[in-house]
Short mmCIF file of C-alpha atoms in Angstrom, two decimals:
data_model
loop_
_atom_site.label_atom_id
_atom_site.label_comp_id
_atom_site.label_asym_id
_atom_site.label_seq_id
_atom_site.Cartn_x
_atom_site.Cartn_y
_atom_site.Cartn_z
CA UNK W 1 -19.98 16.02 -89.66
CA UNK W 2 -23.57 13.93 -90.20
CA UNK W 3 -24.34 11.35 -88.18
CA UNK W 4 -23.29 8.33 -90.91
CA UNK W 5 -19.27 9.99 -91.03
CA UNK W 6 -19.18 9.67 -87.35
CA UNK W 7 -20.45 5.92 -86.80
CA UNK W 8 -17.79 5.54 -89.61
CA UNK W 9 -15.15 6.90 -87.88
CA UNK W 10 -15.95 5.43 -84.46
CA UNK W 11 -16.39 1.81 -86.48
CA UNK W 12 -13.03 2.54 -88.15
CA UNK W 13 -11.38 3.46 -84.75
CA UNK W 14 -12.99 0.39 -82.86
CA UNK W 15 -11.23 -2.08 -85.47
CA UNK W 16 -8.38 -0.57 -85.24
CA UNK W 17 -8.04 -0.71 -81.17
CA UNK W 18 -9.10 -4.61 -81.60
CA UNK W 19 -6.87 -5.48 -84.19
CA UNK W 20 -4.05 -3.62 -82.06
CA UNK W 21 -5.08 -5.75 -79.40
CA UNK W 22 -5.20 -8.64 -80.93
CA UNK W 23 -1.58 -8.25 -82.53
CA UNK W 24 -0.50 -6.60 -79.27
CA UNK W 25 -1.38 -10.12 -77.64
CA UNK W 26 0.13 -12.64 -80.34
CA UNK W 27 3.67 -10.33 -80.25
CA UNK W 28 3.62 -10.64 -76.72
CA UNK W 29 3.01 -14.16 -76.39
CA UNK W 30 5.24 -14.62 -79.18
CA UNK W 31 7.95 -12.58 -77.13
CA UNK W 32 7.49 -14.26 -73.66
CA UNK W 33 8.01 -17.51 -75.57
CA UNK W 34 11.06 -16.93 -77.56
CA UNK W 35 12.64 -15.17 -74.77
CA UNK W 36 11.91 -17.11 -71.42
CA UNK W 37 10.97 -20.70 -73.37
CA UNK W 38 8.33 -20.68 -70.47
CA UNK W 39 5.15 -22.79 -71.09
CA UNK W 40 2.12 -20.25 -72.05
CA UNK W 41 -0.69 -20.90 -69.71
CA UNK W 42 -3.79 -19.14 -69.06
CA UNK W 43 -2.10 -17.04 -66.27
CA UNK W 44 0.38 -15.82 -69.05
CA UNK W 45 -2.19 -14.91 -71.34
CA UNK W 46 -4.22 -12.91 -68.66
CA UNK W 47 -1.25 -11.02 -67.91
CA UNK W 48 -0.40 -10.53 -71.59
CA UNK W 49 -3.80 -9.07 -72.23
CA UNK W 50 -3.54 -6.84 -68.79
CA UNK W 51 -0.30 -5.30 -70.89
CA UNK W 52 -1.34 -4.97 -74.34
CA UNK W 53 -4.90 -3.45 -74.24
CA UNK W 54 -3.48 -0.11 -72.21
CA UNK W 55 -1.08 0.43 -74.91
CA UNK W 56 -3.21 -0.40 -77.86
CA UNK W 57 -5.43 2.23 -76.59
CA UNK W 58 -2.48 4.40 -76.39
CA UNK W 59 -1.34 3.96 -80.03
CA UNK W 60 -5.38 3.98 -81.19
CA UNK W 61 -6.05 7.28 -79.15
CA UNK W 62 -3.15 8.84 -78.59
CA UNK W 63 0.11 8.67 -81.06
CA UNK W 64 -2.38 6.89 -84.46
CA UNK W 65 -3.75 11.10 -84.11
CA UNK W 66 -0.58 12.58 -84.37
CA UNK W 67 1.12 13.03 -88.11
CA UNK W 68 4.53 12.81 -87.44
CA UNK W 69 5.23 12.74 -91.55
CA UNK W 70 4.05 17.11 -91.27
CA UNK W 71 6.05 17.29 -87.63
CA UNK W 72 9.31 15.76 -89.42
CA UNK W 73 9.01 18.19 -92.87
CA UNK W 74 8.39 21.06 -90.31
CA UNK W 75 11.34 20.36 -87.99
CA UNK W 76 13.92 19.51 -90.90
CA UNK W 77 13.01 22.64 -93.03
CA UNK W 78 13.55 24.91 -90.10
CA UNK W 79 16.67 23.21 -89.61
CA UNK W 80 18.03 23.56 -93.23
CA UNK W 81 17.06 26.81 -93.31
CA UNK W 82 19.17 27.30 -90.49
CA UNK W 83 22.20 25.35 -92.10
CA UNK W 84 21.74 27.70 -95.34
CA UNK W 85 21.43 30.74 -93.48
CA UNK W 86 24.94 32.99 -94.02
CA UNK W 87 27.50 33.25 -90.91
CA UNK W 88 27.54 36.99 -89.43
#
């Protein structure tokens, strides 16, 4: 990989993890609101970003790597295959 493809990937990666933050944040706030009908006050939006930035790193680093569309084909074909396969 040359040097340009990886500032690429790290740029593409780095707007990703802030625009999952930043959505992370509004659905929270959002949430907190529509559930509690508590004022939001600086306090609330501390804590909300306390919460959201761990998991948007999580779903940036951890489960956006994963392709669960080639786990799913893999896991249901074995499992036809299975269904098809003649009793003994």
């Amino acid at each position: 990989m040359d040097n340009k493809n990886k500032w690429e990937k790290i740029e593409v990666i780095f707007e990703l993890l802030v625009f999952g933050i930043a959505i992370g944040i509004l659905e929270d706030i959002v949430a907190i609101k529509l559930a509690t009908n508590e004022p939001i006050t600086w306090d609330v939006v501390g804590v909300v970003v306390l919460v959201a930035i761990p998991f948007a790193i999580l779903g940036e680093v951890i489960f956006d790597r994963i392709d669960f569309a080639t786990m799913f084909e893999k896991f249901f074909s074995k499992k036809n295959k299975q269904d098809k396969a003649p009793l003994s």
